[in-house]
Amino acid sequence: MNSGSVEISSSRERLLRSLRSEGILKTKGIEEALRKIHREDFLWSGDHATLAYLDEPVPLGETGQTISAPHMVVIMLEALDLYSGMKVLEIGTGSGYNAALIAQIVSDEVKEAMEPLVITVERDEKLVEFASRNIARVGLEKVVKVVHADGTLGYPERSETIAYDRIIVTAATPRVPYYLLKQLKANGIVIAPVGNLSFQTLTKIRRTLKQEDGKEREILEKEKLIECMFVPLIGEQGYRF
Ligand code: SAH
């Protein structure tokens, strides 16, 4: 290791320690993923690696988008309650960092999955290319599929077929889009920053399906986690500009 990488790995450890002592980082698998997947590998080219371990969002070049702050990423990962082998949909790929962390956690014991476990959807073509390169660089291209589409319609678009154990939206949305709830498995969890354009509440919804008189009834249990501020989810079932 050269002195630069020693410095980076000690600032990474410092951040992990502080997230742990604040009670934000709790799960071993998440901590291991944060050590394996390096945030500096997902910064825009030309940005200095020391930006990676400040607990702040980092802009992605001129795209107007950001990589979320590490504490927010960890709060979302903890709330998702991820296990090996789970199928996860992310809306808002950005740099690909969050998708790579999820992929690292769910592929831990299933190195040879037949199909990608993580589908991540991005509307900005430049970011689709950027994130795909980043994900390939960390060797997770077989686990993560990056899709260029309007994620407010789910993936496949407008499908009402159950497909995912977990769904995470990493952009501010006025409501949890309809198709995302439809694509969630029974006992599945969706996490999304729900609110207006200035601030949102990170919201966790668990979907339960019950059989009643031969019919399927859906129960959505909602939990409000924390106030937050994300860039907008722009699309048919999100914000329309
Ligand atoms: N998870 C990212 C950060 C997300 S920033 C990371 O780890 O780096 C939010 C992203 O959502 C932006 O890249 C933005 O372009 C994207 N986005 C906004 N509306 C969208 C939509 N309807 N479908 C897919 N992506 C969308």
PDB file of C-alpha atoms and ligand atoms in Angstrom:
ATOM      1  CA  MET A   1       0.000   0.000   0.000  1.00  0.00           C
ATOM      2  CA  ASN A   2       1.321   3.481  -0.781  1.00  0.00           C
ATOM      3  CA  SER A   3       0.932   6.333   1.718  1.00  0.00           C
ATOM      4  CA  GLY A   4      -2.193   7.644  -0.092  1.00  0.00           C
ATOM      5  CA  SER A   5      -4.033   4.354   0.252  1.00  0.00           C
ATOM      6  CA  VAL A   6      -2.951   3.992   3.901  1.00  0.00           C
ATOM      7  CA  GLU A   7      -4.402   7.442   4.543  1.00  0.00           C
ATOM      8  CA  ILE A   8      -7.664   6.538   2.754  1.00  0.00           C
ATOM      9  CA  SER A   9      -8.066   3.263   4.598  1.00  0.00           C
ATOM     10  CA  SER A  10      -7.511   4.964   7.951  1.00  0.00           C
ATOM     11  CA  SER A  11     -10.123   7.643   7.130  1.00  0.00           C
ATOM     12  CA  ARG A  12     -12.490   4.814   6.102  1.00  0.00           C
ATOM     13  CA  GLU A  13     -11.910   3.077   9.461  1.00  0.00           C
ATOM     14  CA  ARG A  14     -12.431   6.381  11.308  1.00  0.00           C
ATOM     15  CA  LEU A  15     -15.794   6.879   9.591  1.00  0.00           C
ATOM     16  CA  LEU A  16     -16.880   3.284  10.340  1.00  0.00           C
ATOM     17  CA  ARG A  17     -15.924   3.753  13.997  1.00  0.00           C
ATOM     18  CA  SER A  18     -17.936   6.929  14.235  1.00  0.00           C
ATOM     19  CA  LEU A  19     -20.994   5.389  12.527  1.00  0.00           C
ATOM     20  CA  ARG A  20     -20.748   2.461  14.945  1.00  0.00           C
ATOM     21  CA  SER A  21     -20.414   4.633  18.036  1.00  0.00           C
ATOM     22  CA  GLU A  22     -23.401   6.754  16.963  1.00  0.00           C
ATOM     23  CA  GLY A  23     -25.413   3.520  16.836  1.00  0.00           C
ATOM     24  CA  ILE A  24     -26.081   3.917  13.096  1.00  0.00           C
ATOM     25  CA  LEU A  25     -23.952   1.005  11.902  1.00  0.00           C
ATOM     26  CA  LYS A  26     -25.027  -2.189  13.653  1.00  0.00           C
ATOM     27  CA  THR A  27     -24.815  -5.157  11.298  1.00  0.00           C
ATOM     28  CA  LYS A  28     -21.590  -7.068  10.655  1.00  0.00           C
ATOM     29  CA  GLY A  29     -22.442  -7.829   7.014  1.00  0.00           C
ATOM     30  CA  ILE A  30     -22.971  -4.124   6.288  1.00  0.00           C
ATOM     31  CA  GLU A  31     -19.687  -3.214   7.962  1.00  0.00           C
ATOM     32  CA  GLU A  32     -17.850  -5.856   5.914  1.00  0.00           C
ATOM     33  CA  ALA A  33     -19.416  -4.546   2.695  1.00  0.00           C
ATOM     34  CA  LEU A  34     -18.355  -0.960   3.568  1.00  0.00           C
ATOM     35  CA  ARG A  35     -14.806  -2.238   3.983  1.00  0.00           C
ATOM     36  CA  LYS A  36     -14.806  -4.190   0.713  1.00  0.00           C
ATOM     37  CA  ILE A  37     -16.595  -1.719  -1.558  1.00  0.00           C
ATOM     38  CA  HIS A  38     -14.638   1.536  -1.541  1.00  0.00           C
ATOM     39  CA  ARG A  39     -16.603   4.784  -1.876  1.00  0.00           C
ATOM     40  CA  GLU A  40     -13.586   6.460  -3.518  1.00  0.00           C
ATOM     41  CA  ASP A  41     -14.070   4.095  -6.519  1.00  0.00           C
ATOM     42  CA  PHE A  42     -17.474   5.707  -7.165  1.00  0.00           C
ATOM     43  CA  LEU A  43     -16.457   9.379  -7.162  1.00  0.00           C
ATOM     44  CA  TRP A  44     -16.562  11.434 -10.360  1.00  0.00           C
ATOM     45  CA  SER A  45     -13.237  11.462 -12.180  1.00  0.00           C
ATOM     46  CA  GLY A  46     -10.978  14.268 -10.958  1.00  0.00           C
ATOM     47  CA  ASP A  47     -12.475  14.291  -7.458  1.00  0.00           C
ATOM     48  CA  HIS A  48      -9.956  13.694  -4.730  1.00  0.00           C
ATOM     49  CA  ALA A  49     -10.274  10.368  -2.911  1.00  0.00           C
ATOM     50  CA  THR A  50     -10.184  12.124   0.490  1.00  0.00           C
ATOM     51  CA  LEU A  51     -13.758  13.344  -0.219  1.00  0.00           C
ATOM     52  CA  ALA A  52     -14.928   9.750   0.035  1.00  0.00           C
ATOM     53  CA  TYR A  53     -14.943   9.446   3.817  1.00  0.00           C
ATOM     54  CA  LEU A  54     -16.377  12.761   4.883  1.00  0.00           C
ATOM     55  CA  ASP A  55     -19.896  11.986   6.049  1.00  0.00           C
ATOM     56  CA  GLU A  56     -21.461  14.134   3.307  1.00  0.00           C
ATOM     57  CA  PRO A  57     -23.165  13.694  -0.064  1.00  0.00           C
ATOM     58  CA  VAL A  58     -20.752  14.144  -3.007  1.00  0.00           C
ATOM     59  CA  PRO A  59     -21.884  15.717  -6.333  1.00  0.00           C
ATOM     60  CA  LEU A  60     -21.540  13.526  -9.429  1.00  0.00           C
ATOM     61  CA  GLY A  61     -19.792  15.953 -11.814  1.00  0.00           C
ATOM     62  CA  GLU A  62     -22.179  18.243 -13.704  1.00  0.00           C
ATOM     63  CA  THR A  63     -25.091  15.789 -13.641  1.00  0.00           C
ATOM     64  CA  GLY A  64     -26.811  17.608 -10.744  1.00  0.00           C
ATOM     65  CA  GLN A  65     -26.996  14.286  -8.843  1.00  0.00           C
ATOM     66  CA  THR A  66     -25.116  13.146  -5.736  1.00  0.00           C
ATOM     67  CA  ILE A  67     -23.877  10.020  -3.971  1.00  0.00           C
ATOM     68  CA  SER A  68     -25.759   9.985  -0.660  1.00  0.00           C
ATOM     69  CA  ALA A  69     -23.904  10.655   2.605  1.00  0.00           C
ATOM     70  CA  PRO A  70     -22.466   7.493   4.210  1.00  0.00           C
ATOM     71  CA  HIS A  71     -24.695   7.748   7.324  1.00  0.00           C
ATOM     72  CA  MET A  72     -27.794   7.883   5.092  1.00  0.00           C
ATOM     73  CA  VAL A  73     -26.555   4.889   3.053  1.00  0.00           C
ATOM     74  CA  VAL A  74     -26.030   2.913   6.275  1.00  0.00           C
ATOM     75  CA  ILE A  75     -29.429   3.912   7.741  1.00  0.00           C
ATOM     76  CA  MET A  76     -31.080   2.645   4.535  1.00  0.00           C
ATOM     77  CA  LEU A  77     -29.066  -0.587   4.435  1.00  0.00           C
ATOM     78  CA  GLU A  78     -29.846  -1.330   8.099  1.00  0.00           C
ATOM     79  CA  ALA A  79     -33.561  -0.674   7.514  1.00  0.00           C
ATOM     80  CA  LEU A  80     -33.601  -2.971   4.468  1.00  0.00           C
ATOM     81  CA  ASP A  81     -32.684  -6.010   6.592  1.00  0.00           C
ATOM     82  CA  LEU A  82     -30.822  -7.757   3.767  1.00  0.00           C
ATOM     83  CA  TYR A  83     -29.945 -11.442   3.630  1.00  0.00           C
ATOM     84  CA  SER A  84     -27.863 -13.532   1.293  1.00  0.00           C
ATOM     85  CA  GLY A  85     -29.728 -14.549  -1.877  1.00  0.00           C
ATOM     86  CA  MET A  86     -32.347 -11.783  -1.736  1.00  0.00           C
ATOM     87  CA  LYS A  87     -33.572 -10.155  -4.930  1.00  0.00           C
ATOM     88  CA  VAL A  88     -33.394  -6.355  -4.695  1.00  0.00           C
ATOM     89  CA  LEU A  89     -34.595  -3.482  -6.888  1.00  0.00           C
ATOM     90  CA  GLU A  90     -32.987  -0.047  -6.523  1.00  0.00           C
ATOM     91  CA  ILE A  91     -34.437   3.068  -8.159  1.00  0.00           C
ATOM     92  CA  GLY A  92     -31.795   5.764  -8.681  1.00  0.00           C
ATOM     93  CA  THR A  93     -28.425   4.158  -9.492  1.00  0.00           C
ATOM     94  CA  GLY A  94     -26.378   7.388  -9.428  1.00  0.00           C
ATOM     95  CA  SER A  95     -22.758   6.297  -8.987  1.00  0.00           C
ATOM     96  CA  GLY A  96     -23.649   2.636  -8.381  1.00  0.00           C
ATOM     97  CA  TYR A  97     -22.148   2.720  -4.856  1.00  0.00           C
ATOM     98  CA  ASN A  98     -25.309   1.771  -2.992  1.00  0.00           C
ATOM     99  CA  ALA A  99     -26.141  -0.950  -5.554  1.00  0.00           C
ATOM    100  CA  ALA A 100     -22.622  -2.378  -5.155  1.00  0.00           C
ATOM    101  CA  LEU A 101     -22.961  -2.467  -1.349  1.00  0.00           C
ATOM    102  CA  ILE A 102     -26.326  -4.240  -1.618  1.00  0.00           C
ATOM    103  CA  ALA A 103     -24.848  -6.668  -4.151  1.00  0.00           C
ATOM    104  CA  GLN A 104     -21.916  -7.421  -1.857  1.00  0.00           C
ATOM    105  CA  ILE A 105     -24.294  -8.245   1.005  1.00  0.00           C
ATOM    106  CA  VAL A 106     -26.829 -10.373  -0.911  1.00  0.00           C
ATOM    107  CA  SER A 107     -24.241 -12.277  -2.962  1.00  0.00           C
ATOM    108  CA  ASP A 108     -22.097 -13.134   0.042  1.00  0.00           C
ATOM    109  CA  GLU A 109     -22.887 -16.855  -0.010  1.00  0.00           C
ATOM    110  CA  VAL A 110     -24.186 -17.178  -3.580  1.00  0.00           C
ATOM    111  CA  LYS A 111     -21.236 -16.449  -5.787  1.00  0.00           C
ATOM    112  CA  GLU A 112     -22.735 -18.221  -8.787  1.00  0.00           C
ATOM    113  CA  ALA A 113     -26.256 -16.803  -8.983  1.00  0.00           C
ATOM    114  CA  MET A 114     -27.949 -17.698 -12.288  1.00  0.00           C
ATOM    115  CA  GLU A 115     -29.280 -14.191 -12.752  1.00  0.00           C
ATOM    116  CA  PRO A 116     -28.435 -10.788 -11.259  1.00  0.00           C
ATOM    117  CA  LEU A 117     -29.714 -10.390  -7.689  1.00  0.00           C
ATOM    118  CA  VAL A 118     -29.730  -6.595  -7.820  1.00  0.00           C
ATOM    119  CA  ILE A 119     -31.522  -4.598 -10.504  1.00  0.00           C
ATOM    120  CA  THR A 120     -30.795  -0.880 -10.380  1.00  0.00           C
ATOM    121  CA  VAL A 121     -32.668   1.621 -12.548  1.00  0.00           C
ATOM    122  CA  GLU A 122     -31.366   5.050 -13.621  1.00  0.00           C
ATOM    123  CA  ARG A 123     -32.976   7.675 -15.895  1.00  0.00           C
ATOM    124  CA  ASP A 124     -29.768   9.580 -16.789  1.00  0.00           C
ATOM    125  CA  GLU A 125     -27.869   7.780 -19.544  1.00  0.00           C
ATOM    126  CA  LYS A 126     -24.519   9.259 -18.540  1.00  0.00           C
ATOM    127  CA  LEU A 127     -24.936   7.860 -15.039  1.00  0.00           C
ATOM    128  CA  VAL A 128     -25.979   4.446 -16.406  1.00  0.00           C
ATOM    129  CA  GLU A 129     -22.582   4.280 -18.160  1.00  0.00           C
ATOM    130  CA  PHE A 130     -20.694   5.720 -15.186  1.00  0.00           C
ATOM    131  CA  ALA A 131     -22.281   3.318 -12.683  1.00  0.00           C
ATOM    132  CA  SER A 132     -21.866   0.283 -14.973  1.00  0.00           C
ATOM    133  CA  ARG A 133     -18.122   1.001 -15.235  1.00  0.00           C
ATOM    134  CA  ASN A 134     -17.810   1.453 -11.458  1.00  0.00           C
ATOM    135  CA  ILE A 135     -19.696  -1.768 -10.725  1.00  0.00           C
ATOM    136  CA  ALA A 136     -17.558  -3.731 -13.199  1.00  0.00           C
ATOM    137  CA  ARG A 137     -14.385  -2.267 -11.657  1.00  0.00           C
ATOM    138  CA  VAL A 138     -15.316  -3.761  -8.280  1.00  0.00           C
ATOM    139  CA  GLY A 139     -16.136  -7.113  -9.938  1.00  0.00           C
ATOM    140  CA  LEU A 140     -19.905  -7.130  -9.308  1.00  0.00           C
ATOM    141  CA  GLU A 141     -21.156  -6.892 -12.910  1.00  0.00           C
ATOM    142  CA  LYS A 142     -22.678 -10.386 -12.771  1.00  0.00           C
ATOM    143  CA  VAL A 143     -24.611  -9.621  -9.586  1.00  0.00           C
ATOM    144  CA  VAL A 144     -25.912  -6.168 -10.593  1.00  0.00           C
ATOM    145  CA  LYS A 145     -27.897  -5.289 -13.698  1.00  0.00           C
ATOM    146  CA  VAL A 146     -28.012  -1.542 -14.480  1.00  0.00           C
ATOM    147  CA  VAL A 147     -31.105  -0.530 -16.449  1.00  0.00           C
ATOM    148  CA  HIS A 148     -31.748   2.753 -18.274  1.00  0.00           C
ATOM    149  CA  ALA A 149     -35.441   3.515 -17.636  1.00  0.00           C
ATOM    150  CA  ASP A 150     -38.017   5.412 -15.598  1.00  0.00           C
ATOM    151  CA  GLY A 151     -37.831   3.547 -12.297  1.00  0.00           C
ATOM    152  CA  THR A 152     -41.134   4.990 -11.065  1.00  0.00           C
ATOM    153  CA  LEU A 153     -42.777   2.296 -13.220  1.00  0.00           C
ATOM    154  CA  GLY A 154     -40.838  -0.551 -11.570  1.00  0.00           C
ATOM    155  CA  TYR A 155     -38.875  -3.157 -13.502  1.00  0.00           C
ATOM    156  CA  PRO A 156     -40.080  -4.673 -15.775  1.00  0.00           C
ATOM    157  CA  GLU A 157     -41.989  -1.429 -16.424  1.00  0.00           C
ATOM    158  CA  ARG A 158     -45.647  -1.542 -15.368  1.00  0.00           C
ATOM    159  CA  SER A 159     -45.427  -5.215 -14.362  1.00  0.00           C
ATOM    160  CA  GLU A 160     -47.678  -6.277 -11.475  1.00  0.00           C
ATOM    161  CA  THR A 161     -45.872  -9.574 -11.015  1.00  0.00           C
ATOM    162  CA  ILE A 162     -44.237 -10.078  -7.632  1.00  0.00           C
ATOM    163  CA  ALA A 163     -40.453 -10.133  -8.073  1.00  0.00           C
ATOM    164  CA  TYR A 164     -38.454  -8.556  -5.234  1.00  0.00           C
ATOM    165  CA  ASP A 165     -37.692  -9.186  -1.556  1.00  0.00           C
ATOM    166  CA  ARG A 166     -36.577  -5.597  -1.104  1.00  0.00           C
ATOM    167  CA  ILE A 167     -37.019  -2.318  -3.007  1.00  0.00           C
ATOM    168  CA  ILE A 168     -35.107   0.880  -2.305  1.00  0.00           C
ATOM    169  CA  VAL A 169     -35.768   4.300  -3.795  1.00  0.00           C
ATOM    170  CA  THR A 170     -32.811   6.684  -3.451  1.00  0.00           C
ATOM    171  CA  ALA A 171     -34.550   9.840  -4.730  1.00  0.00           C
ATOM    172  CA  ALA A 172     -37.285  11.997  -3.178  1.00  0.00           C
ATOM    173  CA  THR A 173     -40.780  10.922  -4.141  1.00  0.00           C
ATOM    174  CA  PRO A 174     -44.262  12.328  -3.395  1.00  0.00           C
ATOM    175  CA  ARG A 175     -45.481   8.757  -2.714  1.00  0.00           C
ATOM    176  CA  VAL A 176     -44.228   5.174  -3.060  1.00  0.00           C
ATOM    177  CA  PRO A 177     -44.943   4.444  -6.737  1.00  0.00           C
ATOM    178  CA  TYR A 178     -47.784   1.975  -7.360  1.00  0.00           C
ATOM    179  CA  TYR A 179     -45.823  -0.582  -9.419  1.00  0.00           C
ATOM    180  CA  LEU A 180     -43.066  -0.797  -6.814  1.00  0.00           C
ATOM    181  CA  LEU A 181     -45.590  -1.953  -4.197  1.00  0.00           C
ATOM    182  CA  LYS A 182     -47.068  -4.446  -6.669  1.00  0.00           C
ATOM    183  CA  GLN A 183     -43.626  -5.946  -7.445  1.00  0.00           C
ATOM    184  CA  LEU A 184     -42.825  -6.524  -3.758  1.00  0.00           C
ATOM    185  CA  LYS A 185     -43.047 -10.090  -2.386  1.00  0.00           C
ATOM    186  CA  ALA A 186     -45.114 -10.952   0.703  1.00  0.00           C
ATOM    187  CA  ASN A 187     -43.135  -9.847   3.780  1.00  0.00           C
ATOM    188  CA  GLY A 188     -41.060  -7.679   1.461  1.00  0.00           C
ATOM    189  CA  ILE A 189     -39.799  -4.238   2.475  1.00  0.00           C
ATOM    190  CA  VAL A 190     -39.672  -1.016   0.479  1.00  0.00           C
ATOM    191  CA  ILE A 191     -37.689   2.004   1.676  1.00  0.00           C
ATOM    192  CA  ALA A 192     -38.207   5.464   0.148  1.00  0.00           C
ATOM    193  CA  PRO A 193     -37.737   9.138   1.041  1.00  0.00           C
ATOM    194  CA  VAL A 194     -41.358  10.309   0.847  1.00  0.00           C
ATOM    195  CA  GLY A 195     -42.241  13.991   0.949  1.00  0.00           C
ATOM    196  CA  ASN A 196     -41.938  17.275  -0.919  1.00  0.00           C
ATOM    197  CA  LEU A 197     -38.956  18.661  -2.826  1.00  0.00           C
ATOM    198  CA  SER A 198     -37.410  20.410   0.211  1.00  0.00           C
ATOM    199  CA  PHE A 199     -37.504  17.580   2.707  1.00  0.00           C
ATOM    200  CA  GLN A 200     -38.737  14.035   3.091  1.00  0.00           C
ATOM    201  CA  THR A 201     -39.245  11.298   5.666  1.00  0.00           C
ATOM    202  CA  LEU A 202     -37.400   8.081   5.066  1.00  0.00           C
ATOM    203  CA  THR A 203     -40.314   5.648   5.071  1.00  0.00           C
ATOM    204  CA  LYS A 204     -40.284   1.873   5.420  1.00  0.00           C
ATOM    205  CA  ILE A 205     -43.256  -0.175   4.262  1.00  0.00           C
ATOM    206  CA  ARG A 206     -43.692  -3.897   4.849  1.00  0.00           C
ATOM    207  CA  ARG A 207     -46.153  -5.646   2.573  1.00  0.00           C
ATOM    208  CA  THR A 208     -48.154  -8.573   3.891  1.00  0.00           C
ATOM    209  CA  LEU A 209     -50.559 -10.623   1.776  1.00  0.00           C
ATOM    210  CA  LYS A 210     -53.404 -12.453   3.525  1.00  0.00           C
ATOM    211  CA  GLN A 211     -55.880 -14.959   2.153  1.00  0.00           C
ATOM    212  CA  GLU A 212     -59.425 -13.972   3.159  1.00  0.00           C
ATOM    213  CA  ASP A 213     -62.533 -15.731   1.804  1.00  0.00           C
ATOM    214  CA  GLY A 214     -60.479 -17.069  -1.084  1.00  0.00           C
ATOM    215  CA  LYS A 215     -59.267 -13.567  -1.930  1.00  0.00           C
ATOM    216  CA  GLU A 216     -55.853 -12.031  -1.432  1.00  0.00           C
ATOM    217  CA  ARG A 217     -55.819  -8.971   0.844  1.00  0.00           C
ATOM    218  CA  GLU A 218     -52.839  -6.633   1.013  1.00  0.00           C
ATOM    219  CA  ILE A 219     -51.684  -5.032   4.286  1.00  0.00           C
ATOM    220  CA  LEU A 220     -49.117  -2.243   4.183  1.00  0.00           C
ATOM    221  CA  GLU A 221     -47.412  -1.484   7.521  1.00  0.00           C
ATOM    222  CA  LYS A 222     -45.751   1.909   7.428  1.00  0.00           C
ATOM    223  CA  GLU A 223     -42.904   3.128   9.658  1.00  0.00           C
ATOM    224  CA  LYS A 224     -41.328   6.600   9.562  1.00  0.00           C
ATOM    225  CA  LEU A 225     -37.584   6.440  10.154  1.00  0.00           C
ATOM    226  CA  ILE A 226     -35.855   9.816   9.852  1.00  0.00           C
ATOM    227  CA  GLU A 227     -36.104  13.217   8.136  1.00  0.00           C
ATOM    228  CA  CYS A 228     -33.906  13.470   5.050  1.00  0.00           C
ATOM    229  CA  MET A 229     -33.145  15.418   1.844  1.00  0.00           C
ATOM    230  CA  PHE A 230     -32.741  13.640  -1.481  1.00  0.00           C
ATOM    231  CA  VAL A 231     -32.626  14.806  -5.118  1.00  0.00           C
ATOM    232  CA  PRO A 232     -36.037  14.347  -6.817  1.00  0.00           C
ATOM    233  CA  LEU A 233     -37.355  11.171  -8.381  1.00  0.00           C
ATOM    234  CA  ILE A 234     -38.398  12.405 -11.809  1.00  0.00           C
ATOM    235  CA  GLY A 235     -40.870  10.344 -13.801  1.00  0.00           C
ATOM    236  CA  GLU A 236     -44.416   9.278 -14.492  1.00  0.00           C
ATOM    237  CA  GLN A 237     -45.152   8.211 -10.888  1.00  0.00           C
ATOM    238  CA  GLY A 238     -42.690  10.606  -9.244  1.00  0.00           C
ATOM    239  CA  TYR A 239     -42.221  14.346  -9.769  1.00  0.00           C
ATOM    240  CA  ARG A 240     -43.041  15.608 -13.241  1.00  0.00           C
ATOM    241  CA  PHE A 241     -41.180  18.712 -14.355  1.00  0.00           C
TER     242      PHE A 241
HETATM  243  N1  SAH B   1     -27.976   5.560  -5.010  1.00  0.00           N
HETATM  244  C1  SAH B   1     -27.077   6.522  -5.638  1.00  0.00           C
HETATM  245  C2  SAH B   1     -27.442   7.966  -5.388  1.00  0.00           C
HETATM  246  C3  SAH B   1     -28.761   8.315  -5.955  1.00  0.00           C
HETATM  247  S1  SAH B   1     -29.020   9.988  -6.413  1.00  0.00           S
HETATM  248  C4  SAH B   1     -25.639   6.234  -5.290  1.00  0.00           C
HETATM  249  O1  SAH B   1     -25.353   5.287  -4.529  1.00  0.00           O
HETATM  250  O2  SAH B   1     -24.745   6.916  -5.821  1.00  0.00           O
HETATM  251  C5  SAH B   1     -30.620   9.739  -7.176  1.00  0.00           C
HETATM  252  C6  SAH B   1     -30.568   9.203  -8.569  1.00  0.00           C
HETATM  253  O3  SAH B   1     -31.905   8.947  -8.985  1.00  0.00           O
HETATM  254  C7  SAH B   1     -29.994  10.162  -9.601  1.00  0.00           C
HETATM  255  O4  SAH B   1     -28.926   9.575 -10.262  1.00  0.00           O
HETATM  256  C8  SAH B   1     -31.164  10.434 -10.554  1.00  0.00           C
HETATM  257  O5  SAH B   1     -30.773  10.620 -11.909  1.00  0.00           O
HETATM  258  C9  SAH B   1     -31.973   9.166 -10.379  1.00  0.00           C
HETATM  259  N2  SAH B   1     -33.395   9.249 -10.766  1.00  0.00           N
HETATM  260  C10 SAH B   1     -34.266  10.274 -10.612  1.00  0.00           C
HETATM  261  N3  SAH B   1     -35.470   9.942 -11.099  1.00  0.00           N
HETATM  262  C11 SAH B   1     -35.390   8.667 -11.570  1.00  0.00           C
HETATM  263  C12 SAH B   1     -36.300   7.746 -12.179  1.00  0.00           C
HETATM  264  N4  SAH B   1     -37.580   8.061 -12.424  1.00  0.00           N
HETATM  265  N5  SAH B   1     -35.849   6.524 -12.520  1.00  0.00           N
HETATM  266  C13 SAH B   1     -34.566   6.167 -12.287  1.00  0.00           C
HETATM  267  N6  SAH B   1     -33.651   6.991 -11.721  1.00  0.00           N
HETATM  268  C14 SAH B   1     -34.053   8.219 -11.362  1.00  0.00           C
END
